[in-house]
Amino acid sequence: MSDATADPRFAAARAAPRRRLRLSWSDPTFRAIVWQVVIVGLVAAVIGYLVHNTNQNLAARHIATGFGFLDRVAGIPIGEALVPYNPAVNTYGRALLVGVLNTLKVAVVGIVLATILGTVIGIGRLSSNWLLAKLTAFYVETLRDIPLLLQLLFWYTVLQSLPAPRQSIRVGDVFLSNRGIKIPLLELQPAHEWAALAFLVGLVGTVLWNRHAARQQEATGVRPRVWPVGLALMVALPLVVWAIFGAPLTFEVPVLRGFNFQGGGSLSPEYFALLLGLVTYTAAYIAEIVRSGIQAVPQGQWEAAGALGLRSGMVLRKVILPQALRVIVPPMTSQYLNLTKNSSLAVAIGYQDIVSIANTTLNQTGQAIEGIAVIMAVYLTISLSISLFMNWYNARIALVER
Amino acid sequence: MSDTVATAEPGYAAARERPPAGLVGPWAWARANLFSSWWSTAITLVLVYVILRALVGFVEWAFVNAIWSVPYNAQGRPDTAVCQNAKGIGACWAIIGDKYRLILFGRYPYEEQWRPAICVLLFIGLYVVSAMRRFWRKELALIWIATLAVIGVLMWGGVFGLQEVPEDYWGGLPITLILATFGLAFAFPLSVLVALGRRSKLPAIKLLCVLYVELIRGVPLISVLFMASVMFPLFMPAGVNVDKLLRAQIAFILFAGAYLAEVVRGGLQALPKGQSEAADAMGLTYWQKTGLIILPQALRLVIPPLVNTFIGFFKDTSLVLIIGLFDLLTMGKVALSDPPWQSFSTEVYVVLAIIYICFCFAMSKYSRGLEQDLNRARRR
């Protein structure tokens, strides 16, 4: 076998001199080298040919390559930006940064919401209530069989057909109109910042107390209660701090002025449609993952944990979930990646994510290769980061074997 | 064990008393499955209310208050005033009656639209034949080649007295099916090669395959489509112009190839190593081993996930809307751009969704049935 000849240990054990490479087709090592040289050569030739053509075409069209265009003034109007952006002064580089942030904005919020909704639906499918199980199954089946793009277009039309701001639907101080959703915003004051700080302190304190409780349990077998301490540190402490500062609570309420609202926070119809579509679509897939993950834990585990006298919350937390998560996490990672990649469909409904802005950029400047390279680099970076994080998490919860 | 034997014997069953009336029949079922606890009862009541409201609302919108046809004026233009009045109360299905040929077949010459219609039927026939296990033989490849050739002749024409129709006039459902089917037909062999390459012992080939798969899987399909529509013309020598449909098709093949390769690799990995070692011991060459021993078993293992991947691609074909190709979804939007019909998008989207659901649901149902079948065979 080819392995034996290539394996240096065998050669050493036999104390025979390393066999010389014969220039013959019947030598597997020689064959392997020839195959690789041929295939790599072919690929290199094709790439070289394409690069040659591209250079000629670019020269013929007088397009300069390189990323110099990033420093030029963009002039792309952008509806929503997380960082200050002015089309008249800011550069393409800045516009692309806005696009990246918009992509992250929809991806991060979408991942969190899709996980919550998907988990609820996945558990619903396992419900002993027949109606609930059938309804959630219907949800999963239908949503998975309709192209996401169609769903996005549908949601976008629905949001656009809402009444104009003057006749907007009002729920409390939340206004729903074809200009998007307007919500009251908390007016930030020092008290809130101190309260947030107190919450962080409380969080750290709870984690420390939890560790202490674990040590105590190992030493004495009795676990001190954690939740009262957590409640006191993470809820009561911030509330007390907030009250000390006079408990300020004022909201900036959106007000109708002329044809649109002023003040308050807002979600644009494009963002909301994209988020709604992504979350409902991905949740259908996540529901299936959660369901199969929970079903993968044998019934005997519940019974055995119960026989040990664990309370049902403990059974779920200490026995079922750790085992279910092992099945759930790897496919969940790929759903998160899918959601992030699917957020590029934003371009179809006019939400300005990285794909949309890079596309406008390459249309304006003619820098097609650089534009596509930017898109690919951004997504590869995001994908790799999610993969790395989820792999780290997966390794943490993985079964420790020998 | 003894229980099942006992009930199976008629004498015992007769001798046994019937279960109490409270444990059988619809009431008992409802008590067990809908009202088992106060919590379950609450859920049931809320859901019944919500479902009834939604169902009644939908039936009223889609059937009771729906407008099925509108009058046409002297110029043959539809007069949609009735529909405008009914907006929000009833559906306007008249738009479907007016536009279904456009949505299904695009701008294909009107008198020639029987040709794409036959192509759609051929595609469906091809799927049905491929789904039947009786046809899982080498001849299936020939059936595919023959059918795809017939479809090509029908769509292009120019021979056998058929009028020639260039690709620019194709549209609607045939484009969706062409992109999905041709994409799969070419991506599948590519993916098998890439999957084999990724498991190869030759480092250079392995590296190439890993790079290809990970690069494509790391970026969204849109960027690959953009690349095909924007960068592809730059790659070609001056004067060579590759058609838009073909460019999108190539992008799909490259994209699908990477995803399918991962599915196939899963099958290769699931195969016990002994199979490969046994083949080596028999003195088979690499290609004999792969073609006769490894692939037949590995591919059989991954048929259900392959079908699922195919469902994904079928839905993904709708993305060509973004690069301006006239598939089913794009034609729906084109139909909606006609001024009299502009505000009736929901109706069109519902119909498009039903078409997509029909295809995808059939495939997923089939994939699940197949999975159970194959599992049963393996369990024995």
Short mmCIF file of N, CA and C in Angstrom, two decimals, chain B residues 112 114-115 146 149-164:
data_model
loop_
_atom_site.label_atom_id
_atom_site.label_comp_id
_atom_site.label_asym_id
_atom_site.label_seq_id
_atom_site.Cartn_x
_atom_site.Cartn_y
_atom_site.Cartn_z
N GLU B 112 -46.73 30.66 -28.75
CA GLU B 112 -45.78 29.55 -28.58
C GLU B 112 -45.71 29.07 -27.14
N TRP B 114 -47.26 27.07 -25.46
CA TRP B 114 -47.44 25.65 -25.18
C TRP B 114 -46.08 24.98 -25.00
N ARG B 115 -45.05 25.57 -25.60
CA ARG B 115 -43.72 24.94 -25.48
C ARG B 115 -43.17 24.99 -24.06
N ALA B 146 -31.54 12.93 -22.00
CA ALA B 146 -32.51 13.01 -23.08
C ALA B 146 -33.56 14.08 -22.78
N ALA B 149 -32.25 17.56 -23.06
CA ALA B 149 -32.03 17.92 -24.46
C ALA B 149 -33.36 18.31 -25.11
N VAL B 150 -34.41 17.50 -24.86
CA VAL B 150 -35.72 17.83 -25.43
C VAL B 150 -36.18 19.20 -24.95
N ILE B 151 -35.97 19.47 -23.65
CA ILE B 151 -36.39 20.76 -23.10
C ILE B 151 -35.63 21.89 -23.79
N GLY B 152 -34.32 21.68 -23.99
CA GLY B 152 -33.54 22.70 -24.68
C GLY B 152 -34.09 22.97 -26.07
N VAL B 153 -34.40 21.89 -26.82
CA VAL B 153 -34.93 22.06 -28.18
C VAL B 153 -36.25 22.81 -28.14
N LEU B 154 -37.12 22.41 -27.20
CA LEU B 154 -38.44 23.05 -27.11
C LEU B 154 -38.31 24.53 -26.79
N MET B 155 -37.43 24.87 -25.86
CA MET B 155 -37.34 26.27 -25.43
C MET B 155 -36.70 27.13 -26.52
N TRP B 156 -35.59 26.65 -27.10
CA TRP B 156 -34.90 27.47 -28.09
C TRP B 156 -35.63 27.44 -29.44
N GLY B 157 -36.06 26.24 -29.82
CA GLY B 157 -36.67 26.11 -31.14
C GLY B 157 -35.63 26.28 -32.23
N GLY B 158 -36.09 26.68 -33.40
CA GLY B 158 -35.16 26.86 -34.51
C GLY B 158 -34.96 25.59 -35.30
N VAL B 159 -35.41 24.43 -34.78
CA VAL B 159 -35.35 23.18 -35.54
C VAL B 159 -36.74 22.56 -35.57
N PHE B 160 -36.94 21.60 -36.43
CA PHE B 160 -38.23 20.91 -36.58
C PHE B 160 -39.36 21.90 -36.81
N GLY B 161 -39.08 22.98 -37.48
CA GLY B 161 -40.14 23.94 -37.80
C GLY B 161 -40.61 24.77 -36.61
N LEU B 162 -39.89 24.66 -35.46
CA LEU B 162 -40.27 25.47 -34.31
C LEU B 162 -39.67 26.86 -34.47
N GLN B 163 -40.47 27.86 -34.13
CA GLN B 163 -39.96 29.23 -34.21
C GLN B 163 -38.83 29.41 -33.20
N GLU B 164 -37.78 30.13 -33.59
CA GLU B 164 -36.66 30.31 -32.69
C GLU B 164 -36.97 31.38 -31.64
#
